[in-house]
Amino acid sequence: MKGFVAALAIGGVAVFVVLALRHALRAAWVLTGRNETREEGPDLELLRLEDARDAALRNLREVHFDHETGKIDDHDFAELRVRYEGRAAEAMRAIDARGEGA
């Protein structure tokens, strides 16, 4: 079981690193003026939604870790998990809706 938890934690960290790098590269791409819609500027709402999604997923990973290490009891974990999963899902739906409208 400890091996599974360790693998889950390592996987979570890997996902976080990939998302952080993706966001940083996208921001650098926009700031250097290399985006395709240069005349229109960066899609700030999309960047805001992606930040909200990433923050919710990061918080969700932290809550899982804190629960596994005993810092958060089962009741608080359930409440926080529902909250952060809801925020992440809401942001992902909004991102998808923007992609469909483009």
PDB file of C-alpha atoms in Angstrom:
ATOM      1  CA  MET A   1       0.000   0.000   0.000  1.00  0.00           C
ATOM      2  CA  LYS A   2       2.849   2.407   0.804  1.00  0.00           C
ATOM      3  CA  GLY A   3       4.343   1.717  -2.612  1.00  0.00           C
ATOM      4  CA  PHE A   4       1.054   2.603  -4.250  1.00  0.00           C
ATOM      5  CA  VAL A   5       0.794   5.832  -2.280  1.00  0.00           C
ATOM      6  CA  ALA A   6       4.369   6.727  -3.188  1.00  0.00           C
ATOM      7  CA  ALA A   7       3.698   6.003  -6.861  1.00  0.00           C
ATOM      8  CA  LEU A   8       0.521   8.095  -6.700  1.00  0.00           C
ATOM      9  CA  ALA A   9       2.424  10.975  -5.105  1.00  0.00           C
ATOM     10  CA  ILE A  10       5.201  10.771  -7.691  1.00  0.00           C
ATOM     11  CA  GLY A  11       2.622  10.669 -10.478  1.00  0.00           C
ATOM     12  CA  GLY A  12       0.882  13.695  -9.024  1.00  0.00           C
ATOM     13  CA  VAL A  13       4.121  15.617  -8.859  1.00  0.00           C
ATOM     14  CA  ALA A  14       4.895  14.658 -12.454  1.00  0.00           C
ATOM     15  CA  VAL A  15       1.487  15.898 -13.618  1.00  0.00           C
ATOM     16  CA  PHE A  16       1.998  19.135 -11.702  1.00  0.00           C
ATOM     17  CA  VAL A  17       5.424  19.689 -13.284  1.00  0.00           C
ATOM     18  CA  VAL A  18       4.077  19.044 -16.783  1.00  0.00           C
ATOM     19  CA  LEU A  19       1.151  21.431 -16.263  1.00  0.00           C
ATOM     20  CA  ALA A  20       3.421  24.103 -14.787  1.00  0.00           C
ATOM     21  CA  LEU A  21       5.876  23.825 -17.674  1.00  0.00           C
ATOM     22  CA  ARG A  22       3.043  23.903 -20.208  1.00  0.00           C
ATOM     23  CA  HIS A  23       1.631  27.028 -18.627  1.00  0.00           C
ATOM     24  CA  ALA A  24       5.036  28.733 -18.426  1.00  0.00           C
ATOM     25  CA  LEU A  25       5.833  27.937 -22.056  1.00  0.00           C
ATOM     26  CA  ARG A  26       2.423  29.157 -23.199  1.00  0.00           C
ATOM     27  CA  ALA A  27       2.848  32.410 -21.270  1.00  0.00           C
ATOM     28  CA  ALA A  28       6.327  32.891 -22.746  1.00  0.00           C
ATOM     29  CA  TRP A  29       4.969  32.201 -26.215  1.00  0.00           C
ATOM     30  CA  VAL A  30       2.243  34.816 -25.782  1.00  0.00           C
ATOM     31  CA  LEU A  31       4.585  37.397 -24.243  1.00  0.00           C
ATOM     32  CA  THR A  32       7.077  37.115 -27.086  1.00  0.00           C
ATOM     33  CA  GLY A  33       4.294  37.845 -29.573  1.00  0.00           C
ATOM     34  CA  ARG A  34       4.470  34.474 -31.251  1.00  0.00           C
ATOM     35  CA  ASN A  35       0.813  33.623 -30.831  1.00  0.00           C
ATOM     36  CA  GLU A  36      -1.264  33.316 -33.979  1.00  0.00           C
ATOM     37  CA  THR A  37      -3.730  35.990 -32.931  1.00  0.00           C
ATOM     38  CA  ARG A  38      -1.158  38.680 -32.221  1.00  0.00           C
ATOM     39  CA  GLU A  39      -3.460  41.478 -33.301  1.00  0.00           C
ATOM     40  CA  GLU A  40      -6.091  40.357 -30.815  1.00  0.00           C
ATOM     41  CA  GLY A  41      -3.677  39.751 -27.956  1.00  0.00           C
ATOM     42  CA  PRO A  42      -3.592  36.769 -25.630  1.00  0.00           C
ATOM     43  CA  ASP A  43      -6.792  35.067 -24.602  1.00  0.00           C
ATOM     44  CA  LEU A  44      -6.652  36.251 -20.999  1.00  0.00           C
ATOM     45  CA  GLU A  45      -9.895  34.522 -20.037  1.00  0.00           C
ATOM     46  CA  LEU A  46      -8.528  31.200 -21.251  1.00  0.00           C
ATOM     47  CA  LEU A  47      -5.322  31.751 -19.284  1.00  0.00           C
ATOM     48  CA  ARG A  48      -7.401  32.602 -16.192  1.00  0.00           C
ATOM     49  CA  LEU A  49      -9.457  29.422 -16.596  1.00  0.00           C
ATOM     50  CA  GLU A  50      -6.330  27.317 -17.015  1.00  0.00           C
ATOM     51  CA  ASP A  51      -4.842  28.895 -13.884  1.00  0.00           C
ATOM     52  CA  ALA A  52      -8.053  28.097 -11.972  1.00  0.00           C
ATOM     53  CA  ARG A  53      -7.971  24.492 -13.213  1.00  0.00           C
ATOM     54  CA  ASP A  54      -4.312  24.067 -12.322  1.00  0.00           C
ATOM     55  CA  ALA A  55      -4.829  25.570  -8.855  1.00  0.00           C
ATOM     56  CA  ALA A  56      -7.776  23.255  -8.147  1.00  0.00           C
ATOM     57  CA  LEU A  57      -5.806  20.194  -9.272  1.00  0.00           C
ATOM     58  CA  ARG A  58      -2.798  21.264  -7.209  1.00  0.00           C
ATOM     59  CA  ASN A  59      -5.024  21.753  -4.139  1.00  0.00           C
ATOM     60  CA  LEU A  60      -6.629  18.370  -4.747  1.00  0.00           C
ATOM     61  CA  ARG A  61      -3.214  16.665  -4.798  1.00  0.00           C
ATOM     62  CA  GLU A  62      -2.244  18.439  -1.575  1.00  0.00           C
ATOM     63  CA  VAL A  63      -5.486  17.369   0.114  1.00  0.00           C
ATOM     64  CA  HIS A  64      -4.903  13.742  -0.936  1.00  0.00           C
ATOM     65  CA  PHE A  65      -1.364  13.889   0.428  1.00  0.00           C
ATOM     66  CA  ASP A  66      -2.479  15.481   3.699  1.00  0.00           C
ATOM     67  CA  HIS A  67      -5.177  12.832   4.098  1.00  0.00           C
ATOM     68  CA  GLU A  68      -2.730  10.005   3.428  1.00  0.00           C
ATOM     69  CA  THR A  69      -0.291  11.424   5.990  1.00  0.00           C
ATOM     70  CA  GLY A  70      -3.027  11.838   8.591  1.00  0.00           C
ATOM     71  CA  LYS A  71      -3.092  15.630   8.642  1.00  0.00           C
ATOM     72  CA  ILE A  72      -6.709  15.697   7.450  1.00  0.00           C
ATOM     73  CA  ASP A  73      -9.435  13.427   8.808  1.00  0.00           C
ATOM     74  CA  ASP A  74     -11.893  11.544   6.589  1.00  0.00           C
ATOM     75  CA  HIS A  75     -14.720  14.052   6.983  1.00  0.00           C
ATOM     76  CA  ASP A  76     -12.622  17.116   6.070  1.00  0.00           C
ATOM     77  CA  PHE A  77     -10.983  15.187   3.244  1.00  0.00           C
ATOM     78  CA  ALA A  78     -14.369  14.343   1.724  1.00  0.00           C
ATOM     79  CA  GLU A  79     -15.510  17.971   1.880  1.00  0.00           C
ATOM     80  CA  LEU A  80     -12.295  19.367   0.418  1.00  0.00           C
ATOM     81  CA  ARG A  81     -12.152  16.714  -2.279  1.00  0.00           C
ATOM     82  CA  VAL A  82     -15.669  17.540  -3.474  1.00  0.00           C
ATOM     83  CA  ARG A  83     -14.854  21.268  -3.430  1.00  0.00           C
ATOM     84  CA  TYR A  84     -11.630  21.019  -5.446  1.00  0.00           C
ATOM     85  CA  GLU A  85     -12.954  18.410  -7.880  1.00  0.00           C
ATOM     86  CA  GLY A  86     -15.923  20.705  -8.525  1.00  0.00           C
ATOM     87  CA  ARG A  87     -13.697  23.697  -9.166  1.00  0.00           C
ATOM     88  CA  ALA A  88     -11.450  21.726 -11.508  1.00  0.00           C
ATOM     89  CA  ALA A  89     -14.432  20.305 -13.406  1.00  0.00           C
ATOM     90  CA  GLU A  90     -16.042  23.746 -13.715  1.00  0.00           C
ATOM     91  CA  ALA A  91     -12.847  25.233 -15.133  1.00  0.00           C
ATOM     92  CA  MET A  92     -12.391  22.297 -17.536  1.00  0.00           C
ATOM     93  CA  ARG A  93     -15.959  22.641 -18.809  1.00  0.00           C
ATOM     94  CA  ALA A  94     -15.424  26.356 -19.403  1.00  0.00           C
ATOM     95  CA  ILE A  95     -12.146  25.663 -21.223  1.00  0.00           C
ATOM     96  CA  ASP A  96     -13.853  23.053 -23.397  1.00  0.00           C
ATOM     97  CA  ALA A  97     -16.721  25.450 -24.151  1.00  0.00           C
ATOM     98  CA  ARG A  98     -14.243  28.121 -25.292  1.00  0.00           C
ATOM     99  CA  GLY A  99     -12.551  25.567 -27.547  1.00  0.00           C
ATOM    100  CA  GLU A 100     -15.851  24.587 -29.145  1.00  0.00           C
ATOM    101  CA  GLY A 101     -16.733  28.203 -29.831  1.00  0.00           C
ATOM    102  CA  ALA A 102     -13.419  28.946 -31.551  1.00  0.00           C
TER     103      ALA A 102
END
